[in-house]
Coordinates of N, CA and C in Angstrom, one line a residue:
M1 N -51.7 -74.3 89.0 CA -51.2 -73.3 90.2 C -52.4 -72.5 90.7
A2 N -52.5 -72.6 92.2 CA -53.4 -71.6 92.5 C -52.8 -70.1 93.3
T3 N -54.2 -69.3 93.2 CA -54.0 -68.0 93.7 C -54.3 -67.8 95.0
S4 N -53.7 -67.3 95.7 CA -54.1 -67.0 97.2 C -54.9 -65.8 97.5
L5 N -55.7 -65.6 98.4 CA -56.4 -64.5 98.4 C -55.4 -63.3 98.7
F6 N -54.1 -63.2 99.5 CA -53.4 -62.3 99.6 C -52.6 -62.0 98.3
D7 N -52.4 -62.9 97.3 CA -51.9 -62.5 95.9 C -52.9 -61.8 95.1
A8 N -54.0 -62.0 95.2 CA -55.2 -61.4 94.6 C -55.3 -59.8 94.9
L9 N -55.3 -59.8 96.7 CA -55.4 -58.6 97.1 C -54.2 -57.5 96.8
A10 N -53.2 -58.1 96.7 CA -52.0 -57.5 96.3 C -52.0 -56.9 94.9
N11 N -52.2 -57.8 93.9 CA -52.7 -57.5 92.6 C -53.6 -56.3 92.4
V12 N -54.6 -56.3 93.2 CA -55.4 -55.3 93.3 C -55.0 -53.7 93.5
G13 N -54.2 -53.9 94.9 CA -53.5 -52.8 95.4 C -52.6 -52.3 94.4
M14 N -51.7 -53.2 93.8 CA -50.8 -52.6 92.6 C -51.4 -51.8 91.5
L15 N -52.6 -52.3 90.9 CA -53.5 -52.0 90.0 C -54.1 -50.8 90.5
G16 N -54.6 -50.5 91.8 CA -55.0 -49.2 92.4 C -53.6 -48.3 92.2
S17 N -52.6 -48.6 92.8 CA -51.5 -47.7 92.7 C -51.3 -47.3 91.2
F18 N -51.2 -48.1 90.4 CA -50.8 -47.9 89.0 C -51.9 -46.8 88.4
V19 N -53.2 -47.0 88.7 CA -54.3 -46.0 88.2 C -54.0 -44.6 89.0
L20 N -53.7 -44.5 90.1 CA -53.7 -43.4 90.8 C -52.3 -42.7 90.2
C21 N -51.2 -43.2 89.7 CA -49.9 -42.7 89.1 C -50.5 -42.1 87.8
V22 N -51.2 -42.8 87.3 CA -51.6 -42.1 85.8 C -52.4 -41.0 86.1
I23 N -53.2 -41.0 86.8 CA -54.3 -39.6 87.2 C -53.4 -38.9 87.7
D24 N -52.5 -38.9 88.6 CA -51.7 -37.8 89.3 C -50.9 -37.4 88.0
L25 N -50.1 -38.0 86.9 CA -49.6 -37.6 86.0 C -50.4 -36.8 85.1
L26 N -51.5 -37.4 84.5 CA -52.4 -36.5 83.7 C -53.1 -35.4 84.4
L27 N -53.2 -35.1 85.7 CA -53.6 -33.9 86.4 C -52.2 -33.0 86.6
G28 N -51.1 -33.6 86.8 CA -50.2 -33.0 87.0 C -49.6 -32.3 85.7
A29 N -49.7 -32.9 84.5 CA -49.2 -32.3 83.3 C -50.1 -30.8 83.1
L30 N -51.6 -31.1 83.5 CA -52.5 -30.0 83.3 C -52.0 -28.6 84.3
L31 N -51.3 -29.1 85.5 CA -51.0 -28.2 86.1 C -49.7 -27.4 85.6
L32 N -48.8 -28.3 85.2 CA -47.5 -27.8 84.5 C -48.1 -26.9 83.3
C33 N -49.0 -27.2 82.6 CA -49.4 -26.6 81.6 C -49.9 -25.0 82.0
L34 N -50.5 -25.1 83.3 CA -51.4 -23.8 84.0 C -50.1 -23.0 84.2
A35 N -48.9 -23.7 85.1 CA -47.9 -22.9 85.6 C -47.1 -22.3 84.3
F36 N -46.9 -22.9 83.2 CA -46.1 -22.6 82.1 C -46.9 -21.3 81.4
R37 N -48.1 -21.4 81.5 CA -49.2 -20.3 80.9 C -49.0 -18.9 81.8
I38 N -48.8 -19.1 83.4 CA -48.6 -18.0 84.1 C -47.5 -17.5 83.9
V39 N -46.4 -18.2 83.5 CA -44.9 -17.5 83.5 C -44.4 -17.3 82.2
V40 N -44.6 -18.1 80.9 CA -44.5 -18.0 80.1 C -45.3 -17.0 79.0
G41 N -46.7 -17.5 79.5 CA -47.6 -16.5 78.2 C -48.7 -17.5 77.4
Y42 N -48.4 -18.6 77.5 CA -49.2 -19.7 76.5 C -49.0 -21.1 76.8
V43 N -50.3 -21.8 76.4 CA -50.1 -23.1 77.0 C -49.4 -24.0 76.2
P44 N -48.6 -24.8 76.5 CA -47.5 -25.5 75.8 C -48.2 -26.9 75.5
S45 N -47.5 -28.0 74.8 CA -48.2 -29.3 74.2 C -48.4 -29.9 75.5
Y46 N -49.7 -30.7 75.6 CA -49.9 -31.4 76.7 C -49.0 -32.9 76.6
T47 N -49.1 -33.4 75.6 CA -48.0 -34.4 75.7 C -46.3 -34.1 75.9
R48 N -45.9 -33.1 75.6 CA -44.7 -32.7 76.2 C -44.4 -32.4 77.7
S49 N -45.6 -31.9 78.1 CA -45.8 -31.6 79.7 C -45.9 -33.1 80.4
I50 N -46.7 -34.1 79.6 CA -46.7 -35.4 80.4 C -45.2 -36.0 80.4
A51 N -44.3 -35.6 79.3 CA -43.0 -36.2 78.9 C -42.2 -35.3 80.4
V52 N -42.1 -34.2 80.3 CA -41.5 -33.6 81.4 C -42.0 -34.3 82.7
L53 N -43.2 -34.3 83.2 CA -43.6 -35.0 84.5 C -43.0 -36.5 84.4
A54 N -42.9 -37.3 83.4 CA -42.3 -38.5 83.8 C -41.1 -38.5 83.9
L55 N -40.1 -37.8 83.3 CA -38.6 -37.4 83.5 C -38.4 -37.3 84.9
T56 N -39.3 -36.3 85.3 CA -39.0 -35.4 86.7 C -39.4 -36.7 87.8
L57 N -40.6 -37.2 87.4 CA -40.7 -38.6 88.6 C -39.7 -39.5 88.6
V58 N -39.3 -39.9 87.5 CA -38.3 -40.7 87.3 C -36.6 -40.3 88.2
A59 N -36.6 -39.2 88.1 CA -35.4 -38.8 88.4 C -35.7 -38.5 90.0
M60 N -37.2 -38.3 90.8 CA -37.2 -38.2 92.1 C -37.1 -39.7 92.6
A61 N -37.7 -40.4 91.6 CA -37.6 -42.0 92.5 C -36.4 -42.2 92.3
A62 N -35.4 -42.3 91.5 CA -33.9 -42.4 91.3 C -33.2 -41.7 92.8
A63 N -33.3 -40.4 93.1 CA -32.7 -39.6 94.0 C -33.5 -40.1 95.4
A64 N -34.5 -40.8 95.6 CA -35.1 -41.0 96.6 C -34.5 -42.6 96.9
V65 N -34.3 -43.5 96.0 CA -33.6 -44.9 96.3 C -32.2 -44.8 96.4
V66 N -31.5 -43.5 95.6 CA -29.9 -43.3 96.3 C -29.6 -42.7 97.6
S67 N -30.6 -41.6 97.8 CA -30.5 -41.3 99.4 C -30.9 -42.1 100.2
G68 N -31.8 -43.0 99.9 CA -32.1 -44.2 100.9 C -31.2 -45.1 101.3
V69 N -30.3 -45.4 100.1 CA -29.1 -46.2 100.2 C -27.6 -45.4 100.9
L70 N -27.6 -44.3 100.6 CA -26.1 -43.6 101.1 C -26.6 -43.1 102.5
L71 N -27.8 -42.9 102.8 CA -27.9 -42.0 104.3 C -28.5 -42.8 105.1
P72 N -28.2 -42.8 106.3 CA -28.4 -43.8 107.1 C -30.0 -43.6 108.0
D73 N -30.5 -42.4 107.7 CA -31.7 -42.3 108.4 C -32.6 -41.4 107.3
D74 N -33.5 -41.2 107.6 CA -34.7 -40.4 106.6 C -34.4 -39.1 106.6
T75 N -34.0 -38.3 107.4 CA -33.9 -37.0 107.4 C -33.8 -36.3 106.6
Y76 N -32.8 -36.7 105.5 CA -32.4 -35.8 104.5 C -33.0 -36.3 102.9
R77 N -33.9 -37.5 103.1 CA -34.3 -38.0 101.8 C -35.6 -37.2 101.3
L78 N -36.5 -36.5 102.1 CA -37.4 -35.6 101.2 C -36.6 -34.2 100.5
P79 N -35.9 -33.5 101.4 CA -35.3 -32.6 100.7 C -34.5 -32.9 99.7
I80 N -33.7 -33.9 99.3 CA -32.8 -34.4 98.5 C -33.5 -34.5 97.3
T81 N -35.0 -35.2 97.6 CA -35.8 -36.1 96.5 C -36.4 -34.5 96.1
V82 N -37.0 -33.6 96.7 CA -37.6 -32.2 96.3 C -36.3 -31.5 95.8
V83 N -35.6 -31.3 95.9 CA -34.4 -30.8 95.0 C -33.9 -31.4 93.5
A84 N -33.8 -32.5 93.7 CA -33.8 -33.4 92.5 C -34.8 -33.0 91.4
G85 N -35.8 -33.3 92.1 CA -37.2 -32.9 91.2 C -37.0 -31.8 90.7
F86 N -36.6 -30.7 91.5 CA -36.8 -29.4 90.8 C -35.7 -29.1 89.7
V87 N -34.6 -29.4 90.1 CA -33.3 -29.3 89.0 C -33.7 -30.1 87.6
V88 N -33.9 -31.6 87.9 CA -34.2 -32.2 86.5 C -35.5 -31.7 86.2
G89 N -36.8 -31.3 86.7 CA -37.8 -30.5 86.5 C -37.8 -29.2 85.3
A90 N -36.6 -28.6 86.0 CA -36.6 -27.4 85.4 C -35.6 -27.4 84.3
W91 N -34.9 -28.5 84.2 CA -33.9 -28.7 82.7 C -34.7 -29.3 81.7
A92 N -36.2 -30.5 82.1 CA -36.6 -30.8 81.3 C -37.7 -29.5 80.8
V93 N -38.1 -28.8 81.5 CA -39.2 -27.8 81.0 C -38.3 -26.9 80.0
N94 N -37.0 -26.6 80.2 CA -36.2 -25.9 79.4 C -35.8 -26.8 78.1
R95 N -35.8 -28.1 78.4 CA -35.4 -28.7 76.9 C -36.7 -29.1 76.5
L96 N -38.0 -29.4 76.6 CA -38.7 -29.9 76.0 C -40.2 -29.1 75.9
L97 N -40.1 -28.0 76.7 CA -41.3 -27.2 76.4 C -40.6 -25.9 75.8
M98 N -41.0 -25.7 74.6 CA -40.3 -24.3 73.9 C -41.3 -23.3 73.7
S99 N -40.9 -22.0 73.5 CA -41.3 -20.5 73.5 C -42.3 -21.0 72.1
R100 N -43.1 -19.8 72.2 CA -43.7 -20.0 70.6 C -43.2 -19.7 69.6
T101 N -41.9 -19.2 69.6 CA -40.8 -19.3 68.1 C -40.0 -20.5 68.2
G102 N -40.2 -21.6 69.1 CA -39.7 -23.0 68.8 C -38.2 -22.9 69.9
A103 N -37.8 -21.6 70.5 CA -36.9 -21.3 71.2 C -36.6 -21.8 72.4
R104 N -35.5 -22.4 73.1 CA -35.8 -22.8 74.5 C -36.0 -21.3 75.3
I105 N -36.9 -21.4 76.7 CA -37.2 -20.3 77.2 C -35.9 -20.1 78.4
G106 N -35.2 -20.8 78.5 CA -33.9 -20.3 79.3 C -34.1 -21.1 80.5
Y107 N -33.1 -21.5 81.4 CA -33.4 -22.1 82.6 C -33.8 -21.5 83.6
A108 N -33.3 -20.0 83.8 CA -34.2 -19.2 84.9 C -35.9 -19.2 84.9
R109 N -36.2 -18.9 83.5 CA -37.7 -18.8 83.4 C -38.4 -20.3 83.7
A110 N -37.4 -21.6 83.3 CA -38.0 -23.1 83.4 C -38.0 -23.1 85.0
G111 N -36.8 -22.5 85.7 CA -37.0 -22.7 87.3 C -38.1 -22.2 87.7
L112 N -38.6 -20.8 87.2 CA -39.5 -20.3 87.7 C -40.7 -21.1 87.6
V113 N -41.1 -21.5 86.3 CA -42.5 -22.4 86.0 C -42.1 -23.5 86.7
Q114 N -41.2 -24.4 87.0 CA -41.1 -25.4 87.9 C -41.7 -24.9 89.4
L115 N -41.1 -24.0 89.8 CA -41.4 -23.2 91.2 C -42.6 -22.9 91.2
V116 N -43.5 -22.5 90.4 CA -45.0 -22.1 90.4 C -45.8 -23.5 90.1
Y117 N -45.3 -24.6 89.5 CA -45.6 -25.9 89.3 C -45.5 -26.3 90.8
M118 N -44.5 -26.6 91.6 CA -44.3 -27.0 92.4 C -45.1 -26.4 94.0
A119 N -45.1 -25.1 93.8 CA -46.0 -24.3 95.1 C -47.6 -24.5 94.4
A120 N -47.8 -24.6 93.3 CA -49.3 -25.0 93.3 C -49.8 -26.3 93.4
G121 N -49.2 -27.1 93.6 CA -49.1 -28.6 93.6 C -49.2 -28.9 95.4
F122 N -48.2 -28.1 95.8 CA -48.2 -27.9 97.4 C -49.5 -27.2 98.1
V123 N -50.2 -26.4 97.3 CA -51.3 -25.5 98.1 C -52.5 -26.7 97.7
L124 N -52.6 -27.1 96.5 CA -53.5 -28.2 96.2 C -53.6 -29.7 97.2
V125 N -52.5 -29.8 97.5 CA -52.4 -30.9 98.5 C -53.0 -30.6 99.9
M126 N -52.5 -29.2 100.2 CA -52.8 -28.8 101.7 C -54.4 -28.6 101.6
I127 N -55.1 -28.4 100.4 CA -56.5 -28.1 100.4 C -57.5 -29.5 100.3
F128 N -56.4 -30.4 99.7 CA -57.3 -31.8 99.8 C -57.1 -32.5 101.2
S129 N -55.8 -32.1 101.7 CA -55.6 -32.7 103.1 C -56.6 -32.1 103.9
A130 N -57.1 -30.6 103.9 CA -58.2 -30.1 104.9 C -59.2 -30.6 105.0
V131 N -59.9 -31.0 103.3 CA -61.2 -31.4 102.9 C -61.1 -32.7 103.5
M132 N -60.2 -33.6 103.8 CA -60.2 -35.1 103.9 C -60.3 -34.6 105.6
Y133 N -59.6 -33.9 106.0 CA -59.4 -34.2 107.3 C -60.7 -33.6 108.2
G134 N -61.4 -32.6 107.5 CA -62.9 -32.1 107.8 C -63.7 -33.2 107.6
M135 N -63.8 -33.8 106.5 CA -64.7 -35.2 106.4 C -64.5 -36.3 107.8
H136 N -63.3 -36.2 108.3 CA -63.0 -37.0 109.3 C -63.9 -36.7 110.6

């Protein structure tokens, strides 16, 4: 069975996308640890932060697919995806990232952690975009 050039290039593209997703997950977990440190006062477990982000990304992907199927245009897809990511992310932070005593931090503080995380991510994306635009 012969593999065409296009199949090989598609596989390389998929591998690159997978590597970028893994890097995004690892760097995002660091950013979530920083946001948790700012709001709660200490750095949580890195592996639990990765689990929170993985759960949040799955929920955001599901929300994007469902909104893409239910809505005829793409106008509301991004806001629905962001809101779903915020709600599920805050829920996951509250459930998985505990305080120093082992108790939950509460949904309000978890929402604040998620808000700081999302704002920091937005700022980093804007900085990265400005640098890339400046290189053009």
